[in-house]
Coordinates of C-alpha atoms in Angstrom, one line a residue:
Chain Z
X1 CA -41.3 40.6 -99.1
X2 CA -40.7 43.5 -101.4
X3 CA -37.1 44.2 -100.7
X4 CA -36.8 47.6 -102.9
X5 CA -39.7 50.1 -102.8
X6 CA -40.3 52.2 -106.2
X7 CA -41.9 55.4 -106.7
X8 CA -44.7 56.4 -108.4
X9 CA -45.7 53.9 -110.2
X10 CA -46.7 56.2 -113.3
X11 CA -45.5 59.6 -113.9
X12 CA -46.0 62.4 -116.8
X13 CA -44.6 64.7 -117.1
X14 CA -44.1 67.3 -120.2
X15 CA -41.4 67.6 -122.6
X16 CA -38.4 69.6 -121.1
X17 CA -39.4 68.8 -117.6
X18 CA -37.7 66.7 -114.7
X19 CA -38.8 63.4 -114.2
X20 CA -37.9 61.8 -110.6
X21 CA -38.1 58.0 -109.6
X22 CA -37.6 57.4 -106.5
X23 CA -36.3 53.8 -104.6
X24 CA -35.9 52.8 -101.4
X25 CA -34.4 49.7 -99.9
X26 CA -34.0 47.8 -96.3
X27 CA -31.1 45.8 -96.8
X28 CA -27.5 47.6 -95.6
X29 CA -26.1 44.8 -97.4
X30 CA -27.1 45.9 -101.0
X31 CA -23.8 47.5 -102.8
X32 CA -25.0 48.3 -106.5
X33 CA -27.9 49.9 -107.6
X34 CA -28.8 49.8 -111.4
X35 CA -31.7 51.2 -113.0
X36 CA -32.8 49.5 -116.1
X37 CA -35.2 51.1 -119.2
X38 CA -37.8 49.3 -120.8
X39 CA -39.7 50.3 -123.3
X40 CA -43.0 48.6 -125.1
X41 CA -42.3 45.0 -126.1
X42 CA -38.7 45.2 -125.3
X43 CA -36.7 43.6 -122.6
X44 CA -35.2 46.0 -120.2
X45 CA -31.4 48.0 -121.1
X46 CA -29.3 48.9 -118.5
X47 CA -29.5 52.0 -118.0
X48 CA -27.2 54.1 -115.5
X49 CA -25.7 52.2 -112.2
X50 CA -24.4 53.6 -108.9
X51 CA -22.2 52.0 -105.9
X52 CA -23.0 53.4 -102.4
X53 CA -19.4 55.2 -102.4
X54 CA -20.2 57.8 -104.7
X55 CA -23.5 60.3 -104.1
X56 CA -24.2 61.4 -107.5
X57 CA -23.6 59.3 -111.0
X58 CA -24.6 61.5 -114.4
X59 CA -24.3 60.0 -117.8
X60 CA -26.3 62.7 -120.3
X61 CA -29.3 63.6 -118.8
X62 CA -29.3 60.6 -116.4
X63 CA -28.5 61.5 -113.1
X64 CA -28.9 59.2 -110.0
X65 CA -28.3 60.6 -106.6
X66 CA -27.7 58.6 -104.0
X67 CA -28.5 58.6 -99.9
X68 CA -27.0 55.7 -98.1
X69 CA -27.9 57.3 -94.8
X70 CA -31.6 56.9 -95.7
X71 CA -31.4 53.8 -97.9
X72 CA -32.9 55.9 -100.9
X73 CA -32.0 56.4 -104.7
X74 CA -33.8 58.1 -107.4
X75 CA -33.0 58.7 -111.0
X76 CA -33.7 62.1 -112.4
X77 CA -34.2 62.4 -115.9
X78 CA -33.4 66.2 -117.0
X79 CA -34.9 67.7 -119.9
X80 CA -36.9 65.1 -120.6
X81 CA -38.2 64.2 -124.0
X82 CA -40.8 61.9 -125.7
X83 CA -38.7 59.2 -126.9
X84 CA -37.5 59.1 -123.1
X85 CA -41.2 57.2 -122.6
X86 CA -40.5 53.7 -121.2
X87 CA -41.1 51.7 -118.1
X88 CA -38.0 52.3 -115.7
X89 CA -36.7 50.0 -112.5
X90 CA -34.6 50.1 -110.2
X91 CA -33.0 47.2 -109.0
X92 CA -30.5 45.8 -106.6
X93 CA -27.3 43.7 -105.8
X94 CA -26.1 41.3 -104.8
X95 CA -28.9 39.5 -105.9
X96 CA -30.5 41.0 -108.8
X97 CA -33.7 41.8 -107.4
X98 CA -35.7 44.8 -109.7
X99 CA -38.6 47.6 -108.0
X100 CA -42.2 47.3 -109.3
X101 CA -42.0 50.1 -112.3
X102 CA -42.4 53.0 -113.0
X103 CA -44.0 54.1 -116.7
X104 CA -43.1 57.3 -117.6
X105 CA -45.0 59.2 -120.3
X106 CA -43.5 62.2 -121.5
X107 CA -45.8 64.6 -123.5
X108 CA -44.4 66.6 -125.9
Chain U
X1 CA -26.6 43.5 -134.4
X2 CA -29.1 41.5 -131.8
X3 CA -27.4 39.8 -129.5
X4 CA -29.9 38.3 -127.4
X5 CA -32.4 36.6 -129.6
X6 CA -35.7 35.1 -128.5
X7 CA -38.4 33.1 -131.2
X8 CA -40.9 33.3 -131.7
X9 CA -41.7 36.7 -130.8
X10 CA -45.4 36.0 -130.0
X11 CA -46.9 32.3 -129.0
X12 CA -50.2 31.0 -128.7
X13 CA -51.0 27.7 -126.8
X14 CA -53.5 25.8 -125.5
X15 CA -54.5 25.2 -121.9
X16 CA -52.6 21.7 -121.1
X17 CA -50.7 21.8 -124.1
X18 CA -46.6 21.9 -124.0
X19 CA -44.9 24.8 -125.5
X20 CA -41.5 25.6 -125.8
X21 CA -39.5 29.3 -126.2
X22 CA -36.2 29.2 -127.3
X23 CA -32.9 32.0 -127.3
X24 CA -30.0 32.3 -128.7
X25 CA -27.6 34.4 -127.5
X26 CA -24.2 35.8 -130.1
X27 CA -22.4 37.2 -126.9
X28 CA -20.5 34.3 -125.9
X29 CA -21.6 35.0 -122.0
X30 CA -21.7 32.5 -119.8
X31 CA -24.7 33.3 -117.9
X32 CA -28.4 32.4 -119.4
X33 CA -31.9 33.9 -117.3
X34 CA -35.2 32.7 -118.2
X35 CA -37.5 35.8 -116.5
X36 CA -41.6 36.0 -116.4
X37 CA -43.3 39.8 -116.8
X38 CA -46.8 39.7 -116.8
X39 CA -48.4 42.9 -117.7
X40 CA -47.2 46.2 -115.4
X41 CA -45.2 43.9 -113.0
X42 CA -41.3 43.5 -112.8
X43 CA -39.7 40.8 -114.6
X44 CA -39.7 38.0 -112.2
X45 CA -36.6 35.3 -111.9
X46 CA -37.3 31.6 -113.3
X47 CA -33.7 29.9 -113.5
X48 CA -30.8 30.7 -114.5
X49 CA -27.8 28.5 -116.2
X50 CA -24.2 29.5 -115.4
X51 CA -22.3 27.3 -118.1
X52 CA -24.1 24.2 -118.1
X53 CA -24.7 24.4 -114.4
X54 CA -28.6 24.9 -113.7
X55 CA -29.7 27.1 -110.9
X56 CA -33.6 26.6 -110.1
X57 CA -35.6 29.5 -108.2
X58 CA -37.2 28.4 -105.4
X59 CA -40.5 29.2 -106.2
X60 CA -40.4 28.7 -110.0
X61 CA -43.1 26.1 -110.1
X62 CA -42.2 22.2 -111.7
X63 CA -43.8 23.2 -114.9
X64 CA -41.0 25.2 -116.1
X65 CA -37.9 23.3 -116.8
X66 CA -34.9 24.6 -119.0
X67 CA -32.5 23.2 -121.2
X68 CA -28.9 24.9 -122.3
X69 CA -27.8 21.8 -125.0
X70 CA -24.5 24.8 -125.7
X71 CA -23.4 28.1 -125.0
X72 CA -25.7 29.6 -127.3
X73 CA -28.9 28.3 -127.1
X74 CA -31.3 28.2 -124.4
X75 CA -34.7 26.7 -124.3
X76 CA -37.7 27.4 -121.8
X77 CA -40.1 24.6 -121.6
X78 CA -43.7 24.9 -120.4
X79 CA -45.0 21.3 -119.8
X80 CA -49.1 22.0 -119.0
X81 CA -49.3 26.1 -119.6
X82 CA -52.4 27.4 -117.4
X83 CA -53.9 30.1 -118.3
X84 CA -52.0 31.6 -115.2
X85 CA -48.7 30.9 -117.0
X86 CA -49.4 33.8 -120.1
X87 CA -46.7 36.4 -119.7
X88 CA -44.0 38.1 -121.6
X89 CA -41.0 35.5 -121.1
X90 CA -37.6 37.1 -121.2
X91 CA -34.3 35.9 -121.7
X92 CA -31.1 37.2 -120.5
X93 CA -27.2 36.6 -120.4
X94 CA -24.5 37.7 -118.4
X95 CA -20.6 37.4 -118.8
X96 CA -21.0 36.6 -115.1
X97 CA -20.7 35.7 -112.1
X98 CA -24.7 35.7 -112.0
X99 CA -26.0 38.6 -109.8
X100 CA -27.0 41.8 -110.0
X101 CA -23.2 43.4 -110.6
X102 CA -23.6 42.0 -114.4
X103 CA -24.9 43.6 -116.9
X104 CA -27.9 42.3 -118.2
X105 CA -28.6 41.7 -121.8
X106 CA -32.3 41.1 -122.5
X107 CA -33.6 39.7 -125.7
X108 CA -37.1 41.3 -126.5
X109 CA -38.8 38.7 -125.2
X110 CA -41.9 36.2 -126.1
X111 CA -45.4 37.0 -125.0
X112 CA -47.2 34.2 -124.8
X113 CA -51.2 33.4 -124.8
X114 CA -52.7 30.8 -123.1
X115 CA -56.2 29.8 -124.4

């Protein structure tokens, strides 16, 4: 039972572009939303994090916007650069519980 | 500075043969995860220790046990690896309460072959 959705599972996108990760979740009951960044042969780093009271949470060129109406985050990545490359997931709380990926190449 | 420290940072064993990871963590937190990623899949809950109280995951199978002998250190032990059981094996703490409003430290984890 795949509790949050994640999408695409790869994306590329060229340096100084957007890059958009969507999730989507089921459960009313989830109340924090983190996205963590991974990149090759590291564990995941939090990243950004969002409650469902606010709509919008930016930190640099991390944005995630929020919809509680249609159970849907994303994380938008704004002029995005090579080093930004990694594996990202979104993930849910109460109970920890992380979306399938999505590995982001960014070309430069 | 690493904070979450996992050895060895690659691990070959043998099919049937008992291997242990370790981590060490220089946080203080009270909250220890052992996770499993295999290759282009989410890191997947094992256990978890909140001080020395252990908390199994329902479906983590009876080969994997853990030990947390003190704050710092936690051990992951693999009593018959199958070749089903190589992976990247993460560890994590948290301050705590466990869940998902923590933030997560991950060491860099230990991929381990099974051959």
């Amino acid at each position: 039972q795949q509790q949050v959705k994640q999408s695409p599972q790869s994306l590329i996108v060229q340096k100084g572009g957007i890059s958009i990760i969507n999730c989507a979740y089921e459960n009313t009951a989830f109340d924090y939303f983190p996205w963590y960044q991974q990149f090759p042969g590291k564990g995941p780093a939090l990243l950004i994090a969002i409650r469902p009271d606010v709509s919008e949470k930016k930190e640099g060129r991390f944005t995630i916007s929020f919809n509680k109406s249609a159970k849907q985050f994303s994380l938008h990545i704004m002029d995005s650069q090579p080093g930004d490359s990694a594996t990202y997931f979104c993930a849910t709380a109460p109970r920890l519980t992380f979306g399938e990926g999505t590995q982001l190449t960014v070309n430069p | 500075d690493a904070m979450v420290i996992q050895n060895p940072r690659y691990q070959v064993t043998q099919f049937g043969k008992p291997v242990t990871l370790s981590c060490s963590q220089t946080l203080n937190h009270n909250v220890m995860y052992w996770y499993q990623q295999k290759s282009s899949q989410a890191p997947k809950l094992l256990f978890h220790y909140y001080d020395k109280d252990f908390n199994n995951e329902a479906d983590t199978p009876d080969n994997f046990q853990s030990r947390r002998p003190n704050t710092s250190f936690c051990f992951l032990d693999i009593r018959s690896p199958g070749l089903g059981d190589a992976a990247m094996y993460l560890c994590a703490t948290s301050r705590g309460p466990v869940g998902g409003y923590e933030k997560l430290f991950f060491g860099s984890g230990t991929q381990l072959s099974v051959l």
